[in-house]
Every structure is written in structure tokens, then in C-alpha cells.
Amino acid sequence: MGSVFSFITVGLLVGFIIGSLIKEEGISLYANMFWGVISGLINGWIGLWFLQGDGVFFAFQGTWAFLFLVNVFHQHHVEDELPLPETNAAIIHKLTFKNK
């Protein structure tokens, strides 16, 4: 049971570091921390199951890899890719009435 807290701590730490480094380019800081905890728990249990040791190092490595993939393949919204002065009405107009 004590290793569960280690996996949660590793997930929170890795999620915080990745969320702080990436900032607004991927998912949010809180989402990185949430998915870091989930990934830390899953990877830690996999490490306990397949490897000798406590699984914390496997949780650490697996959480880095998982959060990297989540942030790299994150789909941005249309609003994120258009310039700031544009309003929602202009976005809807562009998407609805394309110039031919």
C-alpha cells in the first residue's frame, strides 16, 4: 500500500514539471498533473507486476513517456490557431462560408 503513495507522488511531480515546461502548448497544468497520477499508478503497478523492485522507477519513466505523447498529439481548437483579434462570429463565418 505504501508504494501507491509513491506512484501518486511521482505522477504529480512529473505532471507538474511537464505542465510547467510546456505551458499552453499542450494540455493544461492540472490535466498534466491528473494524467500524471493516473499514469504513475498504472505504470507503477505494471512495474511491480513484471519487474523486480518497487516499480517507482518504471512509474517515473512511463509517466514521462505517456505525458509526452499526450501533449505532442493534443489537438488544438480552431480558436487557438487563429489570430487573437478574431471573434467567435468571424470563426463561424470562416468555417461556414469558405471562399471558392
C-alpha positions as a Markdown table, in Angstrom:
| # | Residue | x | y | z |
|---|---|---|---|---|
| 1 | Met | 0.0 | 0.0 | 0.0 |
| 2 | Gly | 2.9 | 2.3 | 0.6 |
| 3 | Ser | 4.0 | 2.1 | -3.0 |
| 4 | Val | 0.7 | 3.6 | -4.1 |
| 5 | Phe | 1.6 | 6.9 | -2.5 |
| 6 | Ser | 5.0 | 6.8 | -4.2 |
| 7 | Phe | 3.3 | 6.3 | -7.6 |
| 8 | Ile | 1.0 | 9.2 | -6.9 |
| 9 | Thr | 3.8 | 11.4 | -5.8 |
| 10 | Val | 5.9 | 10.5 | -8.9 |
| 11 | Gly | 2.9 | 11.2 | -11.2 |
| 12 | Leu | 2.2 | 14.6 | -9.5 |
| 13 | Leu | 5.8 | 15.6 | -9.8 |
| 14 | Val | 6.3 | 14.6 | -13.4 |
| 15 | Gly | 2.9 | 16.1 | -14.3 |
| 16 | Phe | 3.9 | 19.4 | -12.6 |
| 17 | Ile | 7.3 | 19.5 | -14.4 |
| 18 | Ile | 5.9 | 18.8 | -17.8 |
| 19 | Gly | 2.9 | 21.1 | -17.4 |
| 20 | Ser | 5.3 | 23.9 | -16.2 |
| 21 | Leu | 7.7 | 23.4 | -19.1 |
| 22 | Ile | 5.0 | 23.1 | -21.9 |
| 23 | Lys | 2.7 | 25.8 | -20.6 |
| 24 | Glu | -0.1 | 26.5 | -23.1 |
| 25 | Glu | 1.3 | 24.4 | -26.0 |
| 26 | Gly | -0.2 | 21.1 | -24.8 |
| 27 | Ile | -2.8 | 20.2 | -22.2 |
| 28 | Ser | -3.2 | 22.3 | -19.1 |
| 29 | Leu | -1.1 | 22.1 | -16.0 |
| 30 | Tyr | -3.9 | 20.5 | -14.0 |
| 31 | Ala | -4.6 | 18.0 | -16.8 |
| 32 | Asn | -0.9 | 17.1 | -16.9 |
| 33 | Met | -1.0 | 16.5 | -13.1 |
| 34 | Phe | -4.2 | 14.5 | -13.3 |
| 35 | Trp | -3.0 | 12.2 | -16.1 |
| 36 | Gly | 0.4 | 12.0 | -14.4 |
| 37 | Val | -1.2 | 10.5 | -11.3 |
| 38 | Ile | -3.2 | 8.0 | -13.4 |
| 39 | Ser | -0.2 | 7.1 | -15.5 |
| 40 | Gly | 2.0 | 6.8 | -12.4 |
| 41 | Leu | -0.4 | 4.4 | -10.8 |
| 42 | Ile | -0.8 | 2.3 | -13.9 |
| 43 | Asn | 2.9 | 2.2 | -14.8 |
| 44 | Gly | 3.9 | 1.6 | -11.2 |
| 45 | Trp | 1.6 | -1.5 | -10.9 |
| 46 | Ile | 2.9 | -2.7 | -14.3 |
| 47 | Gly | 6.4 | -2.3 | -12.9 |
| 48 | Leu | 5.6 | -4.2 | -9.7 |
| 49 | Trp | 4.0 | -7.0 | -11.7 |
| 50 | Phe | 6.7 | -7.5 | -14.3 |
| 51 | Leu | 9.9 | -6.2 | -12.8 |
| 52 | Gln | 11.8 | -6.8 | -9.6 |
| 53 | Gly | 11.9 | -3.9 | -7.2 |
| 54 | Asp | 9.4 | -1.3 | -6.1 |
| 55 | Gly | 8.1 | -0.1 | -9.5 |
| 56 | Val | 8.8 | 3.6 | -8.8 |
| 57 | Phe | 11.4 | 4.0 | -11.5 |
| 58 | Phe | 9.2 | 2.3 | -14.0 |
| 59 | Ala | 6.4 | 4.6 | -13.0 |
| 60 | Phe | 8.7 | 7.6 | -13.4 |
| 61 | Gln | 9.8 | 6.6 | -16.9 |
| 62 | Gly | 6.3 | 5.5 | -18.0 |
| 63 | Thr | 4.7 | 8.7 | -16.8 |
| 64 | Trp | 7.3 | 10.9 | -18.7 |
| 65 | Ala | 6.6 | 8.9 | -21.9 |
| 66 | Phe | 2.8 | 8.9 | -21.5 |
| 67 | Leu | 2.6 | 12.7 | -20.8 |
| 68 | Phe | 5.0 | 13.4 | -23.7 |
| 69 | Leu | 2.7 | 11.6 | -26.1 |
| 70 | Val | -0.5 | 13.2 | -24.7 |
| 71 | Asn | 1.0 | 16.7 | -25.1 |
| 72 | Val | 2.5 | 16.1 | -28.5 |
| 73 | Phe | -0.7 | 14.7 | -30.0 |
| 74 | His | -3.0 | 17.2 | -28.3 |
| 75 | Gln | -5.5 | 18.7 | -30.8 |
| 76 | His | -5.7 | 22.4 | -30.6 |
| 77 | His | -9.0 | 24.2 | -31.1 |
| 78 | Val | -9.7 | 26.4 | -34.0 |
| 79 | Glu | -9.6 | 29.5 | -31.7 |
| 80 | Asp | -6.0 | 28.6 | -30.7 |
| 81 | Glu | -4.8 | 28.7 | -34.2 |
| 82 | Leu | -6.4 | 31.9 | -35.4 |
| 83 | Pro | -5.1 | 35.3 | -34.5 |
| 84 | Leu | -6.4 | 37.0 | -31.4 |
| 85 | Pro | -8.5 | 39.9 | -32.9 |
| 86 | Glu | -10.9 | 37.4 | -34.5 |
| 87 | Thr | -14.2 | 36.9 | -32.7 |
| 88 | Asn | -16.3 | 33.8 | -32.5 |
| 89 | Ala | -18.6 | 35.2 | -35.2 |
| 90 | Ala | -15.7 | 35.5 | -37.6 |
| 91 | Ile | -14.6 | 32.0 | -36.8 |
| 92 | Ile | -18.1 | 30.6 | -37.5 |
| 93 | His | -18.3 | 32.7 | -40.7 |
| 94 | Lys | -14.9 | 31.4 | -41.9 |
| 95 | Leu | -15.9 | 27.8 | -41.2 |
| 96 | Thr | -19.3 | 28.1 | -42.7 |
| 97 | Phe | -18.7 | 30.3 | -45.8 |
| 98 | Lys | -15.4 | 29.2 | -47.4 |
| 99 | Asn | -14.2 | 31.1 | -50.4 |
| 100 | Lys | -14.2 | 29.1 | -53.5 |
